[in-house]
């Protein structure tokens, strides 16, 4: 539980829980996910709000035009987004951090280890919901948003590079559409659980996400190549 979550629990208050989406530059995947989540769960609805940031981040930029165009075409609002970098002050105020690549996860663990218990990959979170078998409203009725976040984190296994949602930046309209489709499909799994009720669907048809495999003795999640002594793959950044 984050410091923000613990403070609310100790005071008995029920301020909205905050979910932070984090990608590389905070111009493509994370703002798209933030704005799509807000479409179906407006701020403070169901006791949850959404934000986004980047690691390492490229502050002061608007949304990538390709992802912004898709967002608007799907009924979202791309206006007013200004990219920012993750920092301790931001993390101190959030209850769940959702990343798009294992590399993001590892950067956050390296820089902000005290928040390690609330960082999940988007696909990792979707698989955890499936493992819980609790995406329906009646299965989470009676709990508040913080309870649901805590429950999700408690059952999530290890993250993995195999769960990455690929970066569409400067890879053309097909890559952007594939990325947006995947994010919509995964949000359709995660958002109803976080809200504790059914919410409007973002994607049709829905994505079949298998349950998260529980690690057993003798198995381990994939590690980044650079952790094994090889150079990290280079990605074109803005």
Short mmCIF file of C-alpha atoms in Angstrom, two decimals:
data_model
loop_
_atom_site.label_atom_id
_atom_site.label_comp_id
_atom_site.label_asym_id
_atom_site.label_seq_id
_atom_site.Cartn_x
_atom_site.Cartn_y
_atom_site.Cartn_z
CA UNK A 1 0.00 0.00 0.00
CA UNK A 2 1.35 3.44 -0.87
CA UNK A 3 1.78 6.25 1.63
CA UNK A 4 -1.31 7.90 0.16
CA UNK A 5 -3.35 4.72 0.61
CA UNK A 6 -2.10 4.18 4.15
CA UNK A 7 -2.95 7.76 5.13
CA UNK A 8 -6.52 7.39 3.88
CA UNK A 9 -6.93 4.09 5.68
CA UNK A 10 -5.63 5.56 8.96
CA UNK A 11 -7.93 8.59 8.79
CA UNK A 12 -10.97 6.68 7.56
CA UNK A 13 -11.36 8.91 4.52
CA UNK A 14 -12.31 7.62 1.07
CA UNK A 15 -10.68 10.08 -1.31
CA UNK A 16 -10.54 8.80 -4.90
CA UNK A 17 -7.92 6.18 -5.58
CA UNK A 18 -5.45 7.25 -8.29
CA UNK A 19 -4.12 5.04 -11.09
CA UNK A 20 -1.01 6.30 -12.91
CA UNK A 21 -0.24 5.01 -16.42
CA UNK A 22 3.48 5.14 -17.25
CA UNK A 23 5.20 4.70 -20.63
CA UNK A 24 8.52 6.00 -22.00
CA UNK A 25 7.87 9.60 -23.01
CA UNK A 26 4.27 10.12 -21.82
CA UNK A 27 3.16 11.07 -25.33
CA UNK A 28 1.69 7.86 -26.81
CA UNK A 29 0.61 4.87 -24.75
CA UNK A 30 0.15 6.34 -21.29
CA UNK A 31 -1.89 9.44 -22.27
CA UNK A 32 -4.01 7.31 -24.61
CA UNK A 33 -4.79 4.89 -21.76
CA UNK A 34 -5.42 7.75 -19.32
CA UNK A 35 -7.90 9.49 -21.61
CA UNK A 36 -9.65 6.25 -22.63
CA UNK A 37 -10.07 5.28 -18.98
CA UNK A 38 -11.54 8.71 -18.25
CA UNK A 39 -14.05 8.20 -21.06
CA UNK A 40 -15.74 5.35 -19.24
CA UNK A 41 -14.88 6.40 -15.69
CA UNK A 42 -14.91 10.21 -15.38
CA UNK A 43 -12.77 11.64 -12.58
CA UNK A 44 -13.88 10.49 -9.12
CA UNK A 45 -16.53 8.16 -10.58
CA UNK A 46 -16.43 4.84 -8.70
CA UNK A 47 -13.83 6.43 -6.41
CA UNK A 48 -11.00 6.35 -8.92
CA UNK A 49 -9.05 8.91 -10.98
CA UNK A 50 -6.48 8.46 -13.75
CA UNK A 51 -3.19 10.20 -14.57
CA UNK A 52 -0.09 9.52 -16.67
CA UNK A 53 3.65 10.18 -16.78
CA UNK A 54 6.81 8.93 -18.47
CA UNK A 55 10.03 7.18 -17.49
CA UNK A 56 12.44 8.68 -18.25
CA UNK A 57 9.86 11.12 -19.66
CA UNK A 58 10.10 14.03 -22.09
CA UNK A 59 8.29 16.87 -20.31
CA UNK A 60 6.31 19.60 -22.03
CA UNK A 61 5.04 17.76 -25.13
CA UNK A 62 1.57 17.12 -26.45
CA UNK A 63 0.23 13.72 -27.48
CA UNK A 64 1.76 11.90 -30.43
CA UNK A 65 -0.43 12.85 -33.43
CA UNK A 66 -1.06 9.24 -34.51
CA UNK A 67 -2.35 8.17 -31.10
CA UNK A 68 -4.20 11.46 -30.59
CA UNK A 69 -6.03 10.95 -33.88
CA UNK A 70 -7.13 7.47 -32.85
CA UNK A 71 -8.19 8.71 -29.43
CA UNK A 72 -10.40 11.42 -30.92
CA UNK A 73 -11.84 9.05 -33.52
CA UNK A 74 -12.90 6.75 -30.68
CA UNK A 75 -14.66 9.49 -28.77
CA UNK A 76 -11.84 10.63 -26.49
CA UNK A 77 -10.32 14.05 -25.91
CA UNK A 78 -6.64 14.59 -26.69
CA UNK A 79 -6.60 18.30 -25.87
CA UNK A 80 -4.56 19.78 -23.07
CA UNK A 81 -2.16 16.90 -22.54
CA UNK A 82 1.34 17.96 -21.47
CA UNK A 83 3.89 15.20 -20.97
CA UNK A 84 5.79 14.90 -17.70
CA UNK A 85 8.36 12.64 -16.05
CA UNK A 86 7.68 10.39 -13.09
CA UNK A 87 9.06 11.66 -9.81
CA UNK A 88 8.70 10.90 -6.12
CA UNK A 89 6.06 13.59 -5.60
CA UNK A 90 3.82 12.07 -8.29
CA UNK A 91 4.25 8.52 -6.99
CA UNK A 92 3.53 9.60 -3.42
CA UNK A 93 -0.01 10.51 -4.45
CA UNK A 94 -0.95 7.38 -6.43
CA UNK A 95 -2.22 3.96 -5.40
CA UNK A 96 -1.49 1.90 -8.51
CA UNK A 97 1.15 2.37 -11.22
CA UNK A 98 0.42 0.64 -14.55
CA UNK A 99 3.33 0.34 -17.01
CA UNK A 100 3.43 -0.84 -20.63
CA UNK A 101 6.85 -2.50 -20.76
CA UNK A 102 8.93 -4.53 -18.38
CA UNK A 103 11.71 -1.99 -19.00
CA UNK A 104 9.46 0.72 -17.49
CA UNK A 105 8.84 -1.53 -14.51
CA UNK A 106 12.56 -2.03 -13.93
CA UNK A 107 13.37 1.67 -14.29
CA UNK A 108 10.78 2.52 -11.65
CA UNK A 109 12.06 -0.20 -9.33
CA UNK A 110 15.60 1.12 -9.68
CA UNK A 111 14.64 4.76 -9.11
CA UNK A 112 11.74 4.41 -6.67
CA UNK A 113 12.09 1.08 -4.83
CA UNK A 114 9.75 2.09 -2.01
CA UNK A 115 6.83 1.99 -4.48
CA UNK A 116 7.63 -1.47 -5.82
CA UNK A 117 4.49 -3.07 -4.36
CA UNK A 118 2.09 -0.98 -6.45
CA UNK A 119 3.70 -1.27 -9.90
CA UNK A 120 2.08 -3.63 -12.44
CA UNK A 121 2.23 -4.08 -16.19
CA UNK A 122 -1.07 -3.46 -18.00
CA UNK A 123 -1.21 -7.01 -19.34
CA UNK A 124 0.01 -8.34 -15.99
CA UNK A 125 -2.92 -6.56 -14.33
CA UNK A 126 -5.41 -7.96 -16.86
CA UNK A 127 -4.15 -11.48 -16.27
CA UNK A 128 -4.41 -10.96 -12.53
CA UNK A 129 -8.06 -9.94 -12.92
CA UNK A 130 -8.68 -13.11 -14.88
CA UNK A 131 -6.94 -15.11 -12.17
CA UNK A 132 -9.23 -13.54 -9.58
CA UNK A 133 -12.25 -14.34 -11.73
CA UNK A 134 -13.70 -11.08 -10.45
CA UNK A 135 -14.20 -8.70 -13.36
CA UNK A 136 -17.99 -8.72 -12.89
CA UNK A 137 -19.61 -6.06 -10.73
CA UNK A 138 -21.27 -8.50 -8.35
CA UNK A 139 -17.92 -10.08 -7.50
CA UNK A 140 -16.44 -6.81 -6.20
CA UNK A 141 -19.58 -5.24 -4.72
CA UNK A 142 -19.14 -3.92 -1.19
CA UNK A 143 -15.46 -3.01 -1.55
CA UNK A 144 -14.04 0.43 -2.21
CA UNK A 145 -11.50 1.35 -4.89
CA UNK A 146 -8.53 1.05 -2.52
CA UNK A 147 -9.64 -2.44 -1.49
CA UNK A 148 -9.85 -3.47 -5.13
CA UNK A 149 -6.41 -2.05 -5.93
CA UNK A 150 -4.92 -3.87 -2.93
CA UNK A 151 -6.60 -7.10 -4.00
CA UNK A 152 -5.31 -6.81 -7.56
CA UNK A 153 -1.73 -6.15 -6.44
CA UNK A 154 -1.85 -9.04 -3.95
CA UNK A 155 -2.53 -11.69 -6.60
CA UNK A 156 -0.33 -10.37 -9.43
CA UNK A 157 2.67 -12.56 -10.12
CA UNK A 158 5.91 -11.35 -11.64
CA UNK A 159 5.95 -9.10 -14.67
CA UNK A 160 7.73 -10.15 -17.87
CA UNK A 161 8.98 -8.76 -21.18
CA UNK A 162 6.50 -11.11 -22.84
CA UNK A 163 3.71 -8.87 -21.47
CA UNK A 164 4.96 -5.70 -23.21
CA UNK A 165 2.55 -3.45 -25.12
CA UNK A 166 4.76 -2.34 -27.99
CA UNK A 167 5.66 1.32 -28.49
CA UNK A 168 3.99 2.67 -31.68
CA UNK A 169 5.98 5.91 -31.81
CA UNK A 170 7.07 6.75 -35.38
CA UNK A 171 6.20 3.25 -36.59
CA UNK A 172 3.28 4.25 -38.79
CA UNK A 173 -0.54 4.17 -38.58
CA UNK A 174 -0.80 0.36 -38.44
CA UNK A 175 1.43 0.17 -35.36
CA UNK A 176 -0.55 2.98 -33.73
CA UNK A 177 -3.86 1.25 -34.40
CA UNK A 178 -2.59 -2.11 -33.15
CA UNK A 179 -1.33 -0.45 -29.97
CA UNK A 180 -4.59 1.43 -29.38
CA UNK A 181 -6.61 -1.74 -29.98
CA UNK A 182 -4.52 -3.70 -27.49
CA UNK A 183 -4.78 -1.00 -24.83
CA UNK A 184 -8.57 -0.80 -25.29
CA UNK A 185 -8.90 -4.57 -24.98
CA UNK A 186 -6.80 -4.73 -21.82
CA UNK A 187 -8.61 -1.78 -20.23
CA UNK A 188 -11.88 -3.61 -20.87
CA UNK A 189 -10.58 -6.32 -18.54
CA UNK A 190 -9.05 -4.12 -15.84
CA UNK A 191 -11.45 -1.16 -15.55
CA UNK A 192 -14.60 -3.07 -14.51
CA UNK A 193 -12.63 -4.69 -11.71
CA UNK A 194 -11.19 -1.39 -10.50
CA UNK A 195 -14.61 0.28 -10.70
CA UNK A 196 -16.42 -2.58 -9.00
CA UNK A 197 -19.11 -2.61 -11.67
CA UNK A 198 -19.69 -3.02 -15.38
CA UNK A 199 -18.50 -0.09 -17.50
CA UNK A 200 -18.96 0.74 -21.21
CA UNK A 201 -16.71 -1.36 -23.41
CA UNK A 202 -13.90 0.28 -25.36
CA UNK A 203 -13.08 -2.58 -27.74
CA UNK A 204 -15.11 -5.02 -29.82
CA UNK A 205 -14.61 -7.93 -29.81
CA UNK A 206 -13.13 -8.38 -26.32
CA UNK A 207 -9.63 -9.76 -25.85
CA UNK A 208 -9.27 -13.27 -24.47
CA UNK A 209 -6.68 -12.81 -21.70
CA UNK A 210 -5.59 -16.07 -20.03
CA UNK A 211 -5.08 -16.07 -16.25
CA UNK A 212 -1.73 -15.06 -14.84
CA UNK A 213 0.35 -18.17 -14.23
CA UNK A 214 1.36 -18.52 -10.59
CA UNK A 215 5.17 -18.90 -10.44
CA UNK A 216 6.29 -22.29 -9.15
CA UNK A 217 9.61 -23.39 -7.73
CA UNK A 218 12.22 -23.60 -10.45
CA UNK A 219 10.57 -20.97 -12.67
CA UNK A 220 11.19 -17.26 -12.94
CA UNK A 221 10.00 -14.29 -14.93
CA UNK A 222 12.05 -13.07 -17.85
CA UNK A 223 14.75 -10.56 -16.96
CA UNK A 224 15.84 -7.64 -19.12
CA UNK A 225 18.73 -8.44 -21.43
CA UNK A 226 20.90 -5.81 -19.80
CA UNK A 227 20.46 -7.58 -16.45
CA UNK A 228 22.11 -10.60 -18.03
CA UNK A 229 25.16 -8.65 -19.14
CA UNK A 230 23.95 -7.74 -22.64
CA UNK A 231 23.28 -4.26 -23.92
CA UNK A 232 19.75 -2.94 -23.63
CA UNK A 233 17.97 -2.63 -27.01
CA UNK A 234 17.89 0.91 -28.32
CA UNK A 235 14.54 2.47 -29.19
CA UNK A 236 14.00 5.63 -31.19
CA UNK A 237 12.74 8.33 -28.86
CA UNK A 238 11.47 11.82 -29.54
#
